[in-house]
Amino acid sequence: MKKRSYILAAAALAAAVMLAGCESNNQDKNQDNEQNAAADNAAGSSEEALNFKVTDYVKLGDYKGLEVTYPAVLEVADEDVQQYIQDELEGNTEYKEVKDRAAEVGDVVNIDYTGTINGEEFEGGTDTGYDLELGSGEFLEEFESSLVGKKTGETAVFKLTFPEEYDENVAGKEAEFTVKVNSVSESSVPEYNDEYVQSISECKTVKEYEESVREQLETDAKDESEMEARENALRLAVENATLDGYPQQLYDFFYEDTETGYKNYAEFMGMEYEEFLGSYVTEEEIADLASEQTNEYLVTQAILEKEGKEISDSDYKKLAEEMAKENDYDTLEEYENDYGAVYVRTQLIREKAIDILYESAKLQELSYDEYYADEYADELDSSDGEELELDLSDERDEGELDLSELGEELELN
C-alpha cells in the first residue's frame, strides 16, 4: 500500500479524462504509443509469450473467500475541487518570450549554468537549456533571486552557501555559479470564468464546471477505494500460490513492456533514458516489476483455467472492444496498434480473474487513516515530525547532485 491523496493525485495526471459529461475539447484523445506495440512484437506478439502450460509453473492456494481490507472512500472537500481547478489553470498557462525587459518573478528563464566549489566543478552543478520559473522555489532562493533583473543574453555570476541539511558533498559549502540567460518568457494564466470553462470543456458556466469536477473526483475516490480492494485480493491470491519458475518469453514481454513505458515517460520529460534510469528508476527495479507482473499473470491465468472461464477468441474481441471504448478509443484496431494484442489479452485475463477474487472476497472497510497507519508511522519514524531532510544521493548517477531539487522543502502534513 502506498499512502497518497488519490483525489489530488487524480487532478495532477495529465492523461486522465477531464470530466464525465464535461470532457475537454482541446485535449488530444490519445497519444501515439507505437513503441508499446513494438515491444509487444519484440516479446512475441504472435501469442508466443502466452503459449505455455500454466500448471507447470503454478499451484494455486486459497483464492476464494479471502479476507480483504480496503480504505473507506475519502470525502471530496471544497479545497480538492479548487486544487483541481488551480492545477488545470496552471496546465493551461501560456508562455511568451520577451526581449524588451529583464526577468521578473514569475517569468520562466532558459539558462545554462555552471557551479564550482573551490574552483572545481561539482556533480550536478552544471546544466544547459534548463527552464526555471523564478520564484517557484525549484532552486535555492539565492539562485533564483540572482537571475531577477537579468535580460536575455546576460550572464550572472554569484556565490551562495548550501544549507547544512543538504547532501554531505556540498552541505555548508560556498559555491560560485555562472549562469547565462538564454531567454526570458512571461506567463499568462487564463482568467477563470465562463469563457475559460467553455474553452476547455463542454460546460457552459463556472458553477456547472465545478459541479462536474466534484462529481468526477467523487467517482475517482470510489474507484480508487474499490481498486485497492481488488488489488489486495490479487496480492493475497499470489501470496497463497506456489510458483515454480516462469516462461522466459512471458517475463521478457513484461520486462520490455515496462521498460518501454519508462522510455516513453523519459521522452515526455525531455530526458535521455540513461539519465532517467539514474534519476528515477533502476534496471533492478524494472526487473522486479516484470517479475511481479509475470507472477500475477501466471496466477490469474491459473484461476481462469480452474474456474473454466478462459477467454476465447470471440470473448477476446467482445471484451477487448469494451476495454478500448473505456480507454476512449474508437476502434479495437487503434487500441491494439498503440498497446499490442498481447498486452490487451493479459489485461483482460487479469481483470476477469480479479472479478472472481473480488466477488467472493470477505471485504473489510477501514478508515483511510487506519488503512494507511503503517505508512504514517514510517514517515513519523523517519522524521520525528520535523522537516524531512532531502536525500539527493539517488537523484543522479553516482550520487550526482541535482540542483532542481535544492529548493524543495518536504514537510509532513
mmCIF file with all atom_site columns, N, CA and C in Angstrom, residues 43-44 46-58 243-254 293-303 305 310 342 345-346 349:
data_model
loop_
_atom_site.group_PDB
_atom_site.id
_atom_site.type_symbol
_atom_site.label_atom_id
_atom_site.label_alt_id
_atom_site.label_comp_id
_atom_site.label_asym_id
_atom_site.label_entity_id
_atom_site.label_seq_id
_atom_site.pdbx_PDB_ins_code
_atom_site.Cartn_x
_atom_site.Cartn_y
_atom_site.Cartn_z
_atom_site.occupancy
_atom_site.B_iso_or_equiv
_atom_site.pdbx_formal_charge
_atom_site.auth_seq_id
_atom_site.auth_comp_id
_atom_site.auth_asym_id
_atom_site.auth_atom_id
_atom_site.pdbx_PDB_model_num
ATOM 1   N N  . ALA A 1 43  ? 8.602   -9.036  -27.929 1.00 0.00 ? 43  ALA A N  1
ATOM 2   C CA . ALA A 1 43  ? 8.470   -10.071 -26.907 1.00 0.00 ? 43  ALA A CA 1
ATOM 3   C C  . ALA A 1 43  ? 7.629   -11.246 -27.381 1.00 0.00 ? 43  ALA A C  1
ATOM 4   N N  . GLY A 1 44  ? 7.211   -11.226 -28.644 1.00 0.00 ? 44  GLY A N  1
ATOM 5   C CA . GLY A 1 44  ? 6.452   -12.363 -29.161 1.00 0.00 ? 44  GLY A CA 1
ATOM 6   C C  . GLY A 1 44  ? 4.980   -12.070 -29.238 1.00 0.00 ? 44  GLY A C  1
ATOM 7   N N  . SER A 1 46  ? 2.851   -12.722 -31.479 1.00 0.00 ? 46  SER A N  1
ATOM 8   C CA . SER A 1 46  ? 2.006   -13.739 -32.097 1.00 0.00 ? 46  SER A CA 1
ATOM 9   C C  . SER A 1 46  ? 1.619   -14.800 -31.074 1.00 0.00 ? 46  SER A C  1
ATOM 10  N N  . GLU A 1 47  ? 1.272   -14.331 -29.886 1.00 0.00 ? 47  GLU A N  1
ATOM 11  C CA . GLU A 1 47  ? 0.776   -15.171 -28.799 1.00 0.00 ? 47  GLU A CA 1
ATOM 12  C C  . GLU A 1 47  ? 1.834   -16.128 -28.238 1.00 0.00 ? 47  GLU A C  1
ATOM 13  N N  . GLU A 1 48  ? 3.075   -16.040 -28.743 1.00 0.00 ? 48  GLU A N  1
ATOM 14  C CA . GLU A 1 48  ? 4.108   -16.940 -28.241 1.00 0.00 ? 48  GLU A CA 1
ATOM 15  C C  . GLU A 1 48  ? 4.393   -16.698 -26.766 1.00 0.00 ? 48  GLU A C  1
ATOM 16  N N  . ALA A 1 49  ? 4.304   -15.442 -26.358 1.00 0.00 ? 49  ALA A N  1
ATOM 17  C CA . ALA A 1 49  ? 4.574   -15.120 -24.954 1.00 0.00 ? 49  ALA A CA 1
ATOM 18  C C  . ALA A 1 49  ? 3.548   -15.761 -24.028 1.00 0.00 ? 49  ALA A C  1
ATOM 19  N N  . LEU A 1 50  ? 2.351   -16.069 -24.560 1.00 0.00 ? 50  LEU A N  1
ATOM 20  C CA . LEU A 1 50  ? 1.283   -16.640 -23.741 1.00 0.00 ? 50  LEU A CA 1
ATOM 21  C C  . LEU A 1 50  ? 1.068   -18.124 -24.034 1.00 0.00 ? 50  LEU A C  1
ATOM 22  N N  . ASN A 1 51  ? 1.969   -18.704 -24.802 1.00 0.00 ? 51  ASN A N  1
ATOM 23  C CA . ASN A 1 51  ? 1.819   -20.106 -25.195 1.00 0.00 ? 51  ASN A CA 1
ATOM 24  C C  . ASN A 1 51  ? 2.628   -21.009 -24.268 1.00 0.00 ? 51  ASN A C  1
ATOM 25  N N  . PHE A 1 52  ? 2.002   -21.424 -23.171 1.00 0.00 ? 52  PHE A N  1
ATOM 26  C CA . PHE A 1 52  ? 2.666   -22.298 -22.204 1.00 0.00 ? 52  PHE A CA 1
ATOM 27  C C  . PHE A 1 52  ? 1.602   -23.004 -21.375 1.00 0.00 ? 52  PHE A C  1
ATOM 28  N N  . LYS A 1 53  ? 2.019   -24.018 -20.644 1.00 0.00 ? 53  LYS A N  1
ATOM 29  C CA . LYS A 1 53  ? 1.121   -24.742 -19.764 1.00 0.00 ? 53  LYS A CA 1
ATOM 30  C C  . LYS A 1 53  ? 1.268   -24.175 -18.360 1.00 0.00 ? 53  LYS A C  1
ATOM 31  N N  . VAL A 1 54  ? 0.242   -23.479 -17.893 1.00 0.00 ? 54  VAL A N  1
ATOM 32  C CA . VAL A 1 54  ? 0.367   -22.724 -16.653 1.00 0.00 ? 54  VAL A CA 1
ATOM 33  C C  . VAL A 1 54  ? 0.586   -23.618 -15.445 1.00 0.00 ? 54  VAL A C  1
ATOM 34  N N  . THR A 1 55  ? 0.055   -24.838 -15.476 1.00 0.00 ? 55  THR A N  1
ATOM 35  C CA . THR A 1 55  ? 0.222   -25.739 -14.330 1.00 0.00 ? 55  THR A CA 1
ATOM 36  C C  . THR A 1 55  ? 1.660   -26.191 -14.160 1.00 0.00 ? 55  THR A C  1
ATOM 37  N N  . ASP A 1 56  ? 2.503   -25.949 -15.150 1.00 0.00 ? 56  ASP A N  1
ATOM 38  C CA . ASP A 1 56  ? 3.933   -26.257 -14.996 1.00 0.00 ? 56  ASP A CA 1
ATOM 39  C C  . ASP A 1 56  ? 4.615   -25.274 -14.058 1.00 0.00 ? 56  ASP A C  1
ATOM 40  N N  . TYR A 1 57  ? 3.950   -24.159 -13.802 1.00 0.00 ? 57  TYR A N  1
ATOM 41  C CA . TYR A 1 57  ? 4.589   -23.096 -13.030 1.00 0.00 ? 57  TYR A CA 1
ATOM 42  C C  . TYR A 1 57  ? 3.817   -22.689 -11.779 1.00 0.00 ? 57  TYR A C  1
ATOM 43  N N  . VAL A 1 58  ? 2.545   -23.035 -11.694 1.00 0.00 ? 58  VAL A N  1
ATOM 44  C CA . VAL A 1 58  ? 1.712   -22.534 -10.598 1.00 0.00 ? 58  VAL A CA 1
ATOM 45  C C  . VAL A 1 58  ? 0.911   -23.649 -9.942  1.00 0.00 ? 58  VAL A C  1
ATOM 46  N N  . LEU A 1 243 ? 4.707   -20.808 -6.684  1.00 0.00 ? 243 LEU A N  1
ATOM 47  C CA . LEU A 1 243 ? 5.212   -20.527 -8.025  1.00 0.00 ? 243 LEU A CA 1
ATOM 48  C C  . LEU A 1 243 ? 6.576   -21.179 -8.200  1.00 0.00 ? 243 LEU A C  1
ATOM 49  N N  . ASP A 1 244 ? 6.748   -21.849 -9.322  1.00 0.00 ? 244 ASP A N  1
ATOM 50  C CA . ASP A 1 244 ? 7.998   -22.552 -9.613  1.00 0.00 ? 244 ASP A CA 1
ATOM 51  C C  . ASP A 1 244 ? 8.499   -22.108 -10.988 1.00 0.00 ? 244 ASP A C  1
ATOM 52  N N  . GLY A 1 245 ? 9.289   -21.020 -11.000 1.00 0.00 ? 245 GLY A N  1
ATOM 53  C CA . GLY A 1 245 ? 9.818   -20.511 -12.257 1.00 0.00 ? 245 GLY A CA 1
ATOM 54  C C  . GLY A 1 245 ? 8.778   -19.788 -13.083 1.00 0.00 ? 245 GLY A C  1
ATOM 55  N N  . TYR A 1 246 ? 9.125   -19.518 -14.342 1.00 0.00 ? 246 TYR A N  1
ATOM 56  C CA . TYR A 1 246 ? 8.213   -18.804 -15.237 1.00 0.00 ? 246 TYR A CA 1
ATOM 57  C C  . TYR A 1 246 ? 8.661   -19.022 -16.680 1.00 0.00 ? 246 TYR A C  1
ATOM 58  N N  . PRO A 1 247 ? 7.744   -18.870 -17.633 1.00 0.00 ? 247 PRO A N  1
ATOM 59  C CA . PRO A 1 247 ? 8.115   -18.940 -19.052 1.00 0.00 ? 247 PRO A CA 1
ATOM 60  C C  . PRO A 1 247 ? 8.968   -17.719 -19.401 1.00 0.00 ? 247 PRO A C  1
ATOM 61  N N  . GLN A 1 248 ? 10.117  -17.926 -19.978 1.00 0.00 ? 248 GLN A N  1
ATOM 62  C CA . GLN A 1 248 ? 11.031  -16.819 -20.255 1.00 0.00 ? 248 GLN A CA 1
ATOM 63  C C  . GLN A 1 248 ? 10.413  -15.773 -21.165 1.00 0.00 ? 248 GLN A C  1
ATOM 64  N N  . GLN A 1 249 ? 9.672   -16.212 -22.184 1.00 0.00 ? 249 GLN A N  1
ATOM 65  C CA . GLN A 1 249 ? 9.070   -15.246 -23.106 1.00 0.00 ? 249 GLN A CA 1
ATOM 66  C C  . GLN A 1 249 ? 8.034   -14.378 -22.420 1.00 0.00 ? 249 GLN A C  1
ATOM 67  N N  . LEU A 1 250 ? 7.338   -14.944 -21.446 1.00 0.00 ? 250 LEU A N  1
ATOM 68  C CA . LEU A 1 250 ? 6.356   -14.150 -20.709 1.00 0.00 ? 250 LEU A CA 1
ATOM 69  C C  . LEU A 1 250 ? 7.061   -13.078 -19.894 1.00 0.00 ? 250 LEU A C  1
ATOM 70  N N  . TYR A 1 251 ? 8.110   -13.471 -19.200 1.00 0.00 ? 251 TYR A N  1
ATOM 71  C CA . TYR A 1 251 ? 8.881   -12.490 -18.418 1.00 0.00 ? 251 TYR A CA 1
ATOM 72  C C  . TYR A 1 251 ? 9.464   -11.418 -19.337 1.00 0.00 ? 251 TYR A C  1
ATOM 73  N N  . ASP A 1 252 ? 10.031  -11.850 -20.479 1.00 0.00 ? 252 ASP A N  1
ATOM 74  C CA . ASP A 1 252 ? 10.620  -10.893 -21.415 1.00 0.00 ? 252 ASP A CA 1
ATOM 75  C C  . ASP A 1 252 ? 9.586   -9.893  -21.899 1.00 0.00 ? 252 ASP A C  1
ATOM 76  N N  . PHE A 1 253 ? 8.364   -10.372 -22.131 1.00 0.00 ? 253 PHE A N  1
ATOM 77  C CA . PHE A 1 253 ? 7.306   -9.469  -22.567 1.00 0.00 ? 253 PHE A CA 1
ATOM 78  C C  . PHE A 1 253 ? 7.056   -8.381  -21.522 1.00 0.00 ? 253 PHE A C  1
ATOM 79  N N  . PHE A 1 254 ? 6.873   -8.791  -20.259 1.00 0.00 ? 254 PHE A N  1
ATOM 80  C CA . PHE A 1 254 ? 6.579   -7.818  -19.211 1.00 0.00 ? 254 PHE A CA 1
ATOM 81  C C  . PHE A 1 254 ? 7.766   -6.895  -18.969 1.00 0.00 ? 254 PHE A C  1
ATOM 82  N N  . GLN A 1 293 ? 4.718   -8.737  -12.273 1.00 0.00 ? 293 GLN A N  1
ATOM 83  C CA . GLN A 1 293 ? 3.664   -8.857  -13.275 1.00 0.00 ? 293 GLN A CA 1
ATOM 84  C C  . GLN A 1 293 ? 3.582   -10.274 -13.837 1.00 0.00 ? 293 GLN A C  1
ATOM 85  N N  . THR A 1 294 ? 4.738   -10.890 -14.002 1.00 0.00 ? 294 THR A N  1
ATOM 86  C CA . THR A 1 294 ? 4.763   -12.267 -14.501 1.00 0.00 ? 294 THR A CA 1
ATOM 87  C C  . THR A 1 294 ? 4.063   -13.206 -13.524 1.00 0.00 ? 294 THR A C  1
ATOM 88  N N  . ASN A 1 295 ? 4.379   -13.085 -12.245 1.00 0.00 ? 295 ASN A N  1
ATOM 89  C CA . ASN A 1 295 ? 3.747   -13.942 -11.231 1.00 0.00 ? 295 ASN A CA 1
ATOM 90  C C  . ASN A 1 295 ? 2.246   -13.694 -11.157 1.00 0.00 ? 295 ASN A C  1
ATOM 91  N N  . GLU A 1 296 ? 1.842   -12.432 -11.240 1.00 0.00 ? 296 GLU A N  1
ATOM 92  C CA . GLU A 1 296 ? 0.415   -12.116 -11.204 1.00 0.00 ? 296 GLU A CA 1
ATOM 93  C C  . GLU A 1 296 ? -0.304  -12.735 -12.393 1.00 0.00 ? 296 GLU A C  1
ATOM 94  N N  . TYR A 1 297 ? 0.322   -12.632 -13.558 1.00 0.00 ? 297 TYR A N  1
ATOM 95  C CA . TYR A 1 297 ? -0.329  -13.192 -14.735 1.00 0.00 ? 297 TYR A CA 1
ATOM 96  C C  . TYR A 1 297 ? -0.457  -14.709 -14.615 1.00 0.00 ? 297 TYR A C  1
ATOM 97  N N  . LEU A 1 298 ? 0.581   -15.374 -14.154 1.00 0.00 ? 298 LEU A N  1
ATOM 98  C CA . LEU A 1 298 ? 0.529   -16.833 -14.005 1.00 0.00 ? 298 LEU A CA 1
ATOM 99  C C  . LEU A 1 298 ? -0.608  -17.243 -13.080 1.00 0.00 ? 298 LEU A C  1
ATOM 100 N N  . VAL A 1 299 ? -0.757  -16.526 -11.970 1.00 0.00 ? 299 VAL A N  1
ATOM 101 C CA . VAL A 1 299 ? -1.809  -16.850 -11.013 1.00 0.00 ? 299 VAL A CA 1
ATOM 102 C C  . VAL A 1 299 ? -3.186  -16.565 -11.608 1.00 0.00 ? 299 VAL A C  1
ATOM 103 N N  . THR A 1 300 ? -3.339  -15.436 -12.279 1.00 0.00 ? 300 THR A N  1
ATOM 104 C CA . THR A 1 300 ? -4.654  -15.111 -12.847 1.00 0.00 ? 300 THR A CA 1
ATOM 105 C C  . THR A 1 300 ? -5.027  -16.097 -13.956 1.00 0.00 ? 300 THR A C  1
ATOM 106 N N  . GLN A 1 301 ? -4.059  -16.489 -14.767 1.00 0.00 ? 301 GLN A N  1
ATOM 107 C CA . GLN A 1 301 ? -4.333  -17.476 -15.813 1.00 0.00 ? 301 GLN A CA 1
ATOM 108 C C  . GLN A 1 301 ? -4.746  -18.810 -15.194 1.00 0.00 ? 301 GLN A C  1
ATOM 109 N N  . ALA A 1 302 ? -4.056  -19.203 -14.109 1.00 0.00 ? 302 ALA A N  1
ATOM 110 C CA . ALA A 1 302 ? -4.374  -20.463 -13.433 1.00 0.00 ? 302 ALA A CA 1
ATOM 111 C C  . ALA A 1 302 ? -5.784  -20.427 -12.834 1.00 0.00 ? 302 ALA A C  1
ATOM 112 N N  . ILE A 1 303 ? -6.176  -19.264 -12.297 1.00 0.00 ? 303 ILE A N  1
ATOM 113 C CA . ILE A 1 303 ? -7.518  -19.129 -11.724 1.00 0.00 ? 303 ILE A CA 1
ATOM 114 C C  . ILE A 1 303 ? -8.583  -19.299 -12.799 1.00 0.00 ? 303 ILE A C  1
ATOM 115 N N  . GLU A 1 305 ? -8.352  -20.871 -15.620 1.00 0.00 ? 305 GLU A N  1
ATOM 116 C CA . GLU A 1 305 ? -8.393  -22.263 -16.078 1.00 0.00 ? 305 GLU A CA 1
ATOM 117 C C  . GLU A 1 305 ? -9.140  -23.139 -15.076 1.00 0.00 ? 305 GLU A C  1
ATOM 118 N N  . GLU A 1 310 ? -11.798 -19.357 -19.229 1.00 0.00 ? 310 GLU A N  1
ATOM 119 C CA . GLU A 1 310 ? -10.761 -18.819 -20.095 1.00 0.00 ? 310 GLU A CA 1
ATOM 120 C C  . GLU A 1 310 ? -11.380 -17.947 -21.191 1.00 0.00 ? 310 GLU A C  1
ATOM 121 N N  . VAL A 1 342 ? -1.026  -8.670  -27.284 1.00 0.00 ? 342 VAL A N  1
ATOM 122 C CA . VAL A 1 342 ? -0.627  -9.453  -26.109 1.00 0.00 ? 342 VAL A CA 1
ATOM 123 C C  . VAL A 1 342 ? -0.924  -8.679  -24.831 1.00 0.00 ? 342 VAL A C  1
ATOM 124 N N  . ARG A 1 345 ? -4.655  -8.721  -24.130 1.00 0.00 ? 345 ARG A N  1
ATOM 125 C CA . ARG A 1 345 ? -5.113  -10.016 -23.625 1.00 0.00 ? 345 ARG A CA 1
ATOM 126 C C  . ARG A 1 345 ? -4.693  -10.224 -22.162 1.00 0.00 ? 345 ARG A C  1
ATOM 127 N N  . THR A 1 346 ? -3.478  -9.856  -21.815 1.00 0.00 ? 346 THR A N  1
ATOM 128 C CA . THR A 1 346 ? -3.035  -10.035 -20.421 1.00 0.00 ? 346 THR A CA 1
ATOM 129 C C  . THR A 1 346 ? -3.888  -9.207  -19.471 1.00 0.00 ? 346 THR A C  1
ATOM 130 N N  . ILE A 1 349 ? -7.353  -10.926 -19.037 1.00 0.00 ? 349 ILE A N  1
ATOM 131 C CA . ILE A 1 349 ? -7.238  -12.095 -18.153 1.00 0.00 ? 349 ILE A CA 1
ATOM 132 C C  . ILE A 1 349 ? -7.083  -11.649 -16.707 1.00 0.00 ? 349 ILE A C  1
#
